[in-house]
Short mmCIF file of C-alpha atoms in Angstrom, two decimals:
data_model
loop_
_atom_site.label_atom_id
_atom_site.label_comp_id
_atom_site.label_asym_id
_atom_site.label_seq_id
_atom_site.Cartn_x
_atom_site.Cartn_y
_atom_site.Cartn_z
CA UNK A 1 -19.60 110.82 85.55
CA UNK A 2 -19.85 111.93 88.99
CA UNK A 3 -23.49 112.86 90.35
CA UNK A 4 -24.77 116.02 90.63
CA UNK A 5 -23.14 118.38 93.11
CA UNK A 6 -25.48 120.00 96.03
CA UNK A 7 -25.13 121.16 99.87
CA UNK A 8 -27.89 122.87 101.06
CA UNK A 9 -27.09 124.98 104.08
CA UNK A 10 -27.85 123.65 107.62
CA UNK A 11 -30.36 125.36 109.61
CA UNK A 12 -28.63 126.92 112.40
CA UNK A 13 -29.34 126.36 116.18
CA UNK A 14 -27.81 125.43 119.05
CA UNK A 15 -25.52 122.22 118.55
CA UNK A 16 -22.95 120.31 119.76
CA UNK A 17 -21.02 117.02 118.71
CA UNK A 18 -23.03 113.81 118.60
CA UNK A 19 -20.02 112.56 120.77
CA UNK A 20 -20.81 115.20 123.11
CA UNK A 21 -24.67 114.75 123.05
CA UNK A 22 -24.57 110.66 123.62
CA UNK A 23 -21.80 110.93 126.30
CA UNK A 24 -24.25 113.31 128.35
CA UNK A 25 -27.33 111.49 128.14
CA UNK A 26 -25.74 108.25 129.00
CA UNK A 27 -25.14 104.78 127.67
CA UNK A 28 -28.96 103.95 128.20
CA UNK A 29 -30.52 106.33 126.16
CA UNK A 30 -29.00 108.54 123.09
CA UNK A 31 -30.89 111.91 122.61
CA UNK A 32 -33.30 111.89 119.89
CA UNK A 33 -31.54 114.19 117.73
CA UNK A 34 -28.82 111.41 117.63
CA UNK A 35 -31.69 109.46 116.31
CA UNK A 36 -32.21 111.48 113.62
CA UNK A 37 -29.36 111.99 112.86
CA UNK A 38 -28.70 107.95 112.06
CA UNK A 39 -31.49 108.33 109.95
CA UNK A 40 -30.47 111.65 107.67
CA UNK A 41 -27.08 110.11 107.71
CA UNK A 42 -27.02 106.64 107.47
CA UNK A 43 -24.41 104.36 108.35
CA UNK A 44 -22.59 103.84 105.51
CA UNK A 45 -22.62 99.91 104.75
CA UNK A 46 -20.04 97.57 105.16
CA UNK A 47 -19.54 96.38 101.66
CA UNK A 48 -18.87 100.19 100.62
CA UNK A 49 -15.64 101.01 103.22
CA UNK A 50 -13.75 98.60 101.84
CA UNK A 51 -10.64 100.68 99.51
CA UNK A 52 -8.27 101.67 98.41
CA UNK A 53 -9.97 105.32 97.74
CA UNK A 54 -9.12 108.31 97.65
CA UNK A 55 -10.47 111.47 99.59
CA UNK A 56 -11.03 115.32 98.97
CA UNK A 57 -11.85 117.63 101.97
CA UNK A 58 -13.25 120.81 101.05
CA UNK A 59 -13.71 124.05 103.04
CA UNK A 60 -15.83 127.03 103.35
CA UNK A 61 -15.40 127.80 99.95
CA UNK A 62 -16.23 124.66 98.57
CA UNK A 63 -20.07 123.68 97.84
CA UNK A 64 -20.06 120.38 95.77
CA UNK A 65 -20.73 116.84 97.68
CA UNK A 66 -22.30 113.63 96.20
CA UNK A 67 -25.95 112.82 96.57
CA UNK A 68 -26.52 110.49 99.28
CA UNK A 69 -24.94 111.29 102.65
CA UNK A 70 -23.29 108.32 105.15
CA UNK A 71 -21.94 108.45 108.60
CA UNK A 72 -19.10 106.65 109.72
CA UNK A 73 -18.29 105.42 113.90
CA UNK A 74 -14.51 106.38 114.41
CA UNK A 75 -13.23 105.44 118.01
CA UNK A 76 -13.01 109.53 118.13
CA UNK A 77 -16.13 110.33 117.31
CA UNK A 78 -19.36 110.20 114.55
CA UNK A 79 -18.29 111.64 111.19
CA UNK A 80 -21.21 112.83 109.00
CA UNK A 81 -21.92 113.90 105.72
CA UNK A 82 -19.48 111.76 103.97
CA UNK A 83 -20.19 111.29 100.13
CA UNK A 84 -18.81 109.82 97.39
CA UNK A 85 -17.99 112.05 94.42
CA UNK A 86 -18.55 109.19 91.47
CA UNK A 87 -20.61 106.61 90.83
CA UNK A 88 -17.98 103.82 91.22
CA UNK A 89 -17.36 105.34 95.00
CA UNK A 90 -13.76 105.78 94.62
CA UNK A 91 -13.52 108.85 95.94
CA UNK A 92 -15.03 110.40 98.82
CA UNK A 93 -15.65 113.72 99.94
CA UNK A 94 -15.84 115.60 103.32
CA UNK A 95 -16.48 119.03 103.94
CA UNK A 96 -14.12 119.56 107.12
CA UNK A 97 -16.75 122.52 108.39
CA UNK A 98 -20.27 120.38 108.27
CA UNK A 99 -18.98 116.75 109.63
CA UNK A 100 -18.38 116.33 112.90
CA UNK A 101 -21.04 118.83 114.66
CA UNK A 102 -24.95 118.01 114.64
CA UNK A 103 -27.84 120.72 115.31
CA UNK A 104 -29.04 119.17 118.78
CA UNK A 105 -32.82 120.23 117.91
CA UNK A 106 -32.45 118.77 114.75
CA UNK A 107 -30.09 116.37 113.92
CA UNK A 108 -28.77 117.84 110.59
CA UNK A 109 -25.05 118.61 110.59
CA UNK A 110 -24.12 121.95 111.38
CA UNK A 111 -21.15 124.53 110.47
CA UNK A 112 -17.87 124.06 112.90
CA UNK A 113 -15.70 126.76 112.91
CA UNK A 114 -11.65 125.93 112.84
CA UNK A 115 -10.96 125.48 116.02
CA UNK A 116 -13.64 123.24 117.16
CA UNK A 117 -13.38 120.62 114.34
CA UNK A 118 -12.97 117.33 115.39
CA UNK A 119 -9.87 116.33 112.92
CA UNK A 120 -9.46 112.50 114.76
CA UNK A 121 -12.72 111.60 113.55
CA UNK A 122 -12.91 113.19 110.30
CA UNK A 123 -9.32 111.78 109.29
CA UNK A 124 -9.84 108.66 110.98
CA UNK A 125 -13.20 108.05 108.79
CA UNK A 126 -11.49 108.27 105.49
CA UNK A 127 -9.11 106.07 106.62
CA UNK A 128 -11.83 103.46 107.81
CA UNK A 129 -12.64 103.67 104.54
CA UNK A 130 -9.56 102.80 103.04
CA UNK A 131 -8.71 105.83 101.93
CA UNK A 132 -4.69 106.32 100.45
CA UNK A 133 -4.70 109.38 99.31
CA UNK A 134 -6.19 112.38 99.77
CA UNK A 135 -6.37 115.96 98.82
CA UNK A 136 -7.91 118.92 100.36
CA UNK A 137 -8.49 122.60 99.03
CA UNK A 138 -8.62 125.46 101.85
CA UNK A 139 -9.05 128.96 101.78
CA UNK A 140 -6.47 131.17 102.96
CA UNK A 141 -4.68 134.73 103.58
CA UNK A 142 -1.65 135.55 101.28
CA UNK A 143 1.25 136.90 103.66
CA UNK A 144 3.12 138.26 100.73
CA UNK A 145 -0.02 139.69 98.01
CA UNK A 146 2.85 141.30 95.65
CA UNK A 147 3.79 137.41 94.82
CA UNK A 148 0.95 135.79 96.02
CA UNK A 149 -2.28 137.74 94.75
CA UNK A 150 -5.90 137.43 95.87
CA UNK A 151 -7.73 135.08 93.02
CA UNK A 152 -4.36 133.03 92.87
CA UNK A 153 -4.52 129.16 93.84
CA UNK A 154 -0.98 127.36 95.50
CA UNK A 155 0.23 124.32 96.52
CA UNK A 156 1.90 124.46 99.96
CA UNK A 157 4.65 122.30 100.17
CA UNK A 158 5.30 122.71 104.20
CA UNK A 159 3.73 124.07 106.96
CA UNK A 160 4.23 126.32 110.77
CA UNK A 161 1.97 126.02 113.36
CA UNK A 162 1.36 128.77 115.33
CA UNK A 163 0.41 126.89 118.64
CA UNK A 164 2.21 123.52 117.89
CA UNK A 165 0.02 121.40 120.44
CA UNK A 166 0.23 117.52 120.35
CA UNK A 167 -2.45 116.53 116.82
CA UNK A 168 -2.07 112.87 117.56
CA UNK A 169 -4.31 109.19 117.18
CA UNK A 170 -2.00 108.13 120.03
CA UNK A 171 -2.50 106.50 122.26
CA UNK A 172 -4.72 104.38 120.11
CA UNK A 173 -2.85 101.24 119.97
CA UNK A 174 -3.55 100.53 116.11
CA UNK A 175 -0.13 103.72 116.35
CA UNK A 176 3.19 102.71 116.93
CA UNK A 177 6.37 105.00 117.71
CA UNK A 178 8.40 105.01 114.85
CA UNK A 179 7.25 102.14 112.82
CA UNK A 180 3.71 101.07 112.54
CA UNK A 181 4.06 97.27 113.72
CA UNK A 182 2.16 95.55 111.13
CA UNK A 183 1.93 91.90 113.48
CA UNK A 184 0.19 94.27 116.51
CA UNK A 185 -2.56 95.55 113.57
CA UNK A 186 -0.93 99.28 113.53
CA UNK A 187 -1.62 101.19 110.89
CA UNK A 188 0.41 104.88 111.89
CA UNK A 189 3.30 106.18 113.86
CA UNK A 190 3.52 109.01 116.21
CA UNK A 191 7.54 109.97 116.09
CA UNK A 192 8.12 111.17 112.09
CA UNK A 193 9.26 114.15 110.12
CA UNK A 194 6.44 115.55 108.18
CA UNK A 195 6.45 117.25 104.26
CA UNK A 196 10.46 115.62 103.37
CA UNK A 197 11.26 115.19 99.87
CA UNK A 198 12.26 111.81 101.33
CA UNK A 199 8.53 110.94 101.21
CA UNK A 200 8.50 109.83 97.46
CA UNK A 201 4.78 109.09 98.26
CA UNK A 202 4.01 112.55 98.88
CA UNK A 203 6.12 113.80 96.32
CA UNK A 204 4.98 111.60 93.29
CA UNK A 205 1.30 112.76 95.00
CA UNK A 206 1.95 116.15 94.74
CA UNK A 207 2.97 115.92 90.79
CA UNK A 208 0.05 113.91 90.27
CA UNK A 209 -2.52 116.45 91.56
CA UNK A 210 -0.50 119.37 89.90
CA UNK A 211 -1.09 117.37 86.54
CA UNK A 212 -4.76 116.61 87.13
CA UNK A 213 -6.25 120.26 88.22
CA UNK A 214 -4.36 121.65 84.49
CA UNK A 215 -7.54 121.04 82.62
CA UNK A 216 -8.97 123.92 85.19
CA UNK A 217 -6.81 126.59 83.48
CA UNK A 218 -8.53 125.97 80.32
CA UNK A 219 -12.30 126.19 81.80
CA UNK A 220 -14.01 129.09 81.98
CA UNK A 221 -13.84 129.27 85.90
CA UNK A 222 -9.83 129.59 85.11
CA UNK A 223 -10.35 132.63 83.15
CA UNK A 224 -10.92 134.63 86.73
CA UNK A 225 -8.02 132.87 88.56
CA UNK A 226 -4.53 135.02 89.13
CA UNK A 227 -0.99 133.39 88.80
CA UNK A 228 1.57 133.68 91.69
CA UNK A 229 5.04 135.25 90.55
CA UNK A 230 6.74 132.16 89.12
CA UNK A 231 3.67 130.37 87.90
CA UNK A 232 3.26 129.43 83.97
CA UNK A 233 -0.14 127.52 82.84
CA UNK A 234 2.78 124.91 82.66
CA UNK A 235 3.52 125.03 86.39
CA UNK A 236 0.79 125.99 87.86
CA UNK A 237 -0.69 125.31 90.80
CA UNK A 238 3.10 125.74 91.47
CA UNK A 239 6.01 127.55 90.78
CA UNK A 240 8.08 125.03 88.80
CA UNK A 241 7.50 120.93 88.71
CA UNK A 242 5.96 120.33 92.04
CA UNK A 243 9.06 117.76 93.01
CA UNK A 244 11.16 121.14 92.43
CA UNK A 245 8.97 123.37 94.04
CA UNK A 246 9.84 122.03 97.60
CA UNK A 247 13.27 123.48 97.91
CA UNK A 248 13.50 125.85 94.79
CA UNK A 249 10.49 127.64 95.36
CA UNK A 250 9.22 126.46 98.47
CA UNK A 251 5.63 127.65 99.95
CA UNK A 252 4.88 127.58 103.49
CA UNK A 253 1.05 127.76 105.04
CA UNK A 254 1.18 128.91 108.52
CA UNK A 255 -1.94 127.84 110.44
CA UNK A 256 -3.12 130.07 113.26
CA UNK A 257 -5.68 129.12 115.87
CA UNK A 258 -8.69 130.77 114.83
CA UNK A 259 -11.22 131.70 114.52
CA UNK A 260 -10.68 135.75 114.62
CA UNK A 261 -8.52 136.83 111.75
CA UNK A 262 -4.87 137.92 112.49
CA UNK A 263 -3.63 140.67 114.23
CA UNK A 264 -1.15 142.98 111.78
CA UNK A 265 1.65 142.24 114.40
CA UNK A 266 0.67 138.01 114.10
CA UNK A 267 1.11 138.71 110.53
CA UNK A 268 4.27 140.80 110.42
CA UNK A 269 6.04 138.27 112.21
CA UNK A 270 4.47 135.16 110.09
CA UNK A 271 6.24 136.82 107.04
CA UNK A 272 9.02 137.54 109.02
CA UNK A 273 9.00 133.31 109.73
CA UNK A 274 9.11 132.47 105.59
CA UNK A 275 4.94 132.38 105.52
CA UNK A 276 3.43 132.13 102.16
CA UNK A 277 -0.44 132.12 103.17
CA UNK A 278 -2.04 131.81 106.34
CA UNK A 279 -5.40 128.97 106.89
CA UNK A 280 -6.55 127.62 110.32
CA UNK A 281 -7.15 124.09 109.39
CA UNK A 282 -4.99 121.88 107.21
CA UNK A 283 -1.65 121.67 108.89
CA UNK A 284 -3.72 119.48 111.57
CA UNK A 285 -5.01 117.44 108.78
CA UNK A 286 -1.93 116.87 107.27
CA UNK A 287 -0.17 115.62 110.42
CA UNK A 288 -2.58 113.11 111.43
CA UNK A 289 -2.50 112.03 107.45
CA UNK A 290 0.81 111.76 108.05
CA UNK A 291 0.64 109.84 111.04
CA UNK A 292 -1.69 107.12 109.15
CA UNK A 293 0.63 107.24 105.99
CA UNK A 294 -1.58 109.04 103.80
CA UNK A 295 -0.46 111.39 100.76
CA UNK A 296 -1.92 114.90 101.78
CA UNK A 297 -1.55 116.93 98.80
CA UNK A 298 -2.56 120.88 99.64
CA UNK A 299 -4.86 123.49 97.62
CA UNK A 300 -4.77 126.66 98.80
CA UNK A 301 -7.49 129.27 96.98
CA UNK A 302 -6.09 133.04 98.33
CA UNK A 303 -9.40 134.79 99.42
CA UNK A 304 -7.70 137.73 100.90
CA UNK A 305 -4.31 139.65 101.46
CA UNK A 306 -3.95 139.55 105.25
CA UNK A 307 -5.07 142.17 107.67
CA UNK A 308 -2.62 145.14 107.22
CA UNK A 309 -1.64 144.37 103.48
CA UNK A 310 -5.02 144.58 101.80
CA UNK A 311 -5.98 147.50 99.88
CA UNK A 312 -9.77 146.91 99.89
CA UNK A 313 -11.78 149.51 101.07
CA UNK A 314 -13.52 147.06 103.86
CA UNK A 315 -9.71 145.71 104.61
CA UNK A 316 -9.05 142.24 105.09
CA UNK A 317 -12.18 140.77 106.69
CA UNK A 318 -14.05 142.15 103.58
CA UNK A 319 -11.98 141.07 101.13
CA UNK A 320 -12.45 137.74 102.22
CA UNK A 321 -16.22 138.03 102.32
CA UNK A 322 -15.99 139.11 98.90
CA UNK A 323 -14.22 136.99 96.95
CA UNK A 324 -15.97 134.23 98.86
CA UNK A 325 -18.83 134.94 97.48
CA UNK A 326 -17.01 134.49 93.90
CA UNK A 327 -15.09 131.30 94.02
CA UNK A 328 -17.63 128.65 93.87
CA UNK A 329 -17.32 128.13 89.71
CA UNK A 330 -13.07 127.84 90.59
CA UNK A 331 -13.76 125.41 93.48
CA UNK A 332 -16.37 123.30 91.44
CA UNK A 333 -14.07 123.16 88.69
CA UNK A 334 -10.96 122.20 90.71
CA UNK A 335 -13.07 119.43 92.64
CA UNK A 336 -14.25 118.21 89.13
CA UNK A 337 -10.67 118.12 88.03
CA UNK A 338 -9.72 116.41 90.94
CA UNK A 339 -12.52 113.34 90.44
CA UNK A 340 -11.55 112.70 87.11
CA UNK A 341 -8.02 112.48 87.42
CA UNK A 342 -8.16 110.44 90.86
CA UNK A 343 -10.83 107.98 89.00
CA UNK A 344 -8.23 106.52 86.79
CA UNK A 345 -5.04 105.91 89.35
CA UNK A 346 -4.70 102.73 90.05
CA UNK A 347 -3.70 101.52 94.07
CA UNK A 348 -2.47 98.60 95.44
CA UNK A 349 -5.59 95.98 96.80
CA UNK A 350 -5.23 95.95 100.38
CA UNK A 351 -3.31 93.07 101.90
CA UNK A 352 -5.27 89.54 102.47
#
């Protein structure tokens, strides 16, 4: 079974990235909050990176993580806080909010708001440790809360981004242009066209995670989750089979820049674009998982109806702080879910 769950808060402070931090003091001498932060986060060893794994990323509404805590040296950056959800480290967990930033009077990781997350390093960690799939959950703002209520989970099968700036590994040269060229050691591509039903990967993915989170409905942290219009306990976390969904019923998260909510005219014209629910994080996960090959299969909890179509008293801000508060048993159960079904797939052994 996988070990206990626990993620104590970080004290809060002044910070910065450990990047950041070594880069300023020089090659000669690495502040001594860097230090310590080697030593509450260990590198992880060798003999552990080796895959295939799989990966979860959780958010700000997710508070589960394994018991010891590794770092991992990307050419991007120090990722921290990486665990492994189960004991025979096949899956590994990162919460994309506390893994990239450090407390510089501390060392202990720190909270990163949306958009100052270092997504190279964090994506580029899991796959340094070989992972081949991954999933992450992410809390967002329903665009449409008459089909798509607050306390409802989806699974977005495309993405908009608002500000559509390059998310790239490029020009590392392990990335090709349209192939990855295997004989040069590449691993990704730059030039591709992201969430296709082409991708039979991704598609068999996405049915696979629909299948595993099921048990969730039956749990007692399902009783307080809402359906979408469309969803059945047989479809659910989408409306209809998830290799259906994608054209038939298809569910697009638009992600905005953060990290102020959006404006009611931002939102009027994402719903006006074919929105479903609005986050600030994962469609720059996905493409760089994209980039490297990797699955990204998308969980999206709906904290809040966005500003303007809320009808809680404190409006949309509130709402969200609210149900926050509330969705730790749904989370915990989902990431649960999500261990036990990934334990027993089976992947390929990576190539002699």
């Amino acid at each position: 079974p996988p070990p206990p769950f626990s993620l104590p808060l970080p004290p809060a402070g002044l910070a910065h990235s450990f990047a950041q931090m070594a880069s300023q003091m020089g090659s000669q001498e690495r502040p001594a909050a860097a230090a310590e932060t080697l030593t509450r986060y260990p590198p992880m060893p060798d003999d552990w990176r080796t895959g295939p794994r799989f990966a979860v990323i959780g958010g700000s509404g997710v508070t589960v993580a394994g018991e010891e805590r590794f770092s991992v040296e990307t050419p991007f950056g120090l990722a921290v806080n990486v665990s492994f959800l189960d004991a025979g480290r096949k899956v590994l967990f990162l919460n994309r909010h506390l893994c990239t930033h450090v407390d510089e009077s501390t060392g202990e990781v720190r909270y990163a708001p949306p958009h100052e997350l270092n997504y190279r390093a964090m994506v580029w960690c899991l796959h340094a440790c070989g992972v081949k799939k991954m999933v992450a959950l992410s809390s967002t703002g329903s665009l449409h809360p008459e089909n798509i209520p607050v306390g409802s989970v989806v699974m977005p099968d495309d993405y908009y981004m608002v500000k559509p700036e390059a998310m790239t590994f490029w020009p590392h040269p392990a990335m090709g242009t349209f192939e990855a060229d295997k004989e040069k050691g590449q691993v990704g591509r730059i030039h591709f066209a992201p969430a296709i039903k082409e991708d039979e990967d991704w598609m068999k993915f996405r049915a696979e995670v629909q299948a595993m989170v099921h048990p969730v409905l039956a749990s007692p942290a399902g009783e307080q989750l809402r359906m979408s219009r469309g969803q059945t306990r047989a479809t659910w976390p989408c409306v209809g089979h998830a290799e259906d969904a994608i054209e038939e019923h298809p569910c697009v998260y638009v992600n905005t820049i953060g990290p102020r909510f959006e404006t009611r005219a931002e939102v009027r014209a994402y719903r006006g674009l074919g929105g479903s629910v609005v986050g600030m994080t994962c469609a720059y996960e996905w493409t760089l998982c994209s980039e490297l090959f990797i699955p990204y299969a998308l969980l999206s909890v709906v904290d809040n109806a966005c500003n303007g179509l809320s009808t809680h008293p404190g409006g949309a801000l509130q709402e969200y702080l609210d149900h926050k508060h509330n969705i730790g048993a749904l989370t915990t159960a989902i990431v649960h879910a999500l261990v036990k079904g990934l334990v027993t797939q089976e992947l390929p052994a990576p190539a002699a």
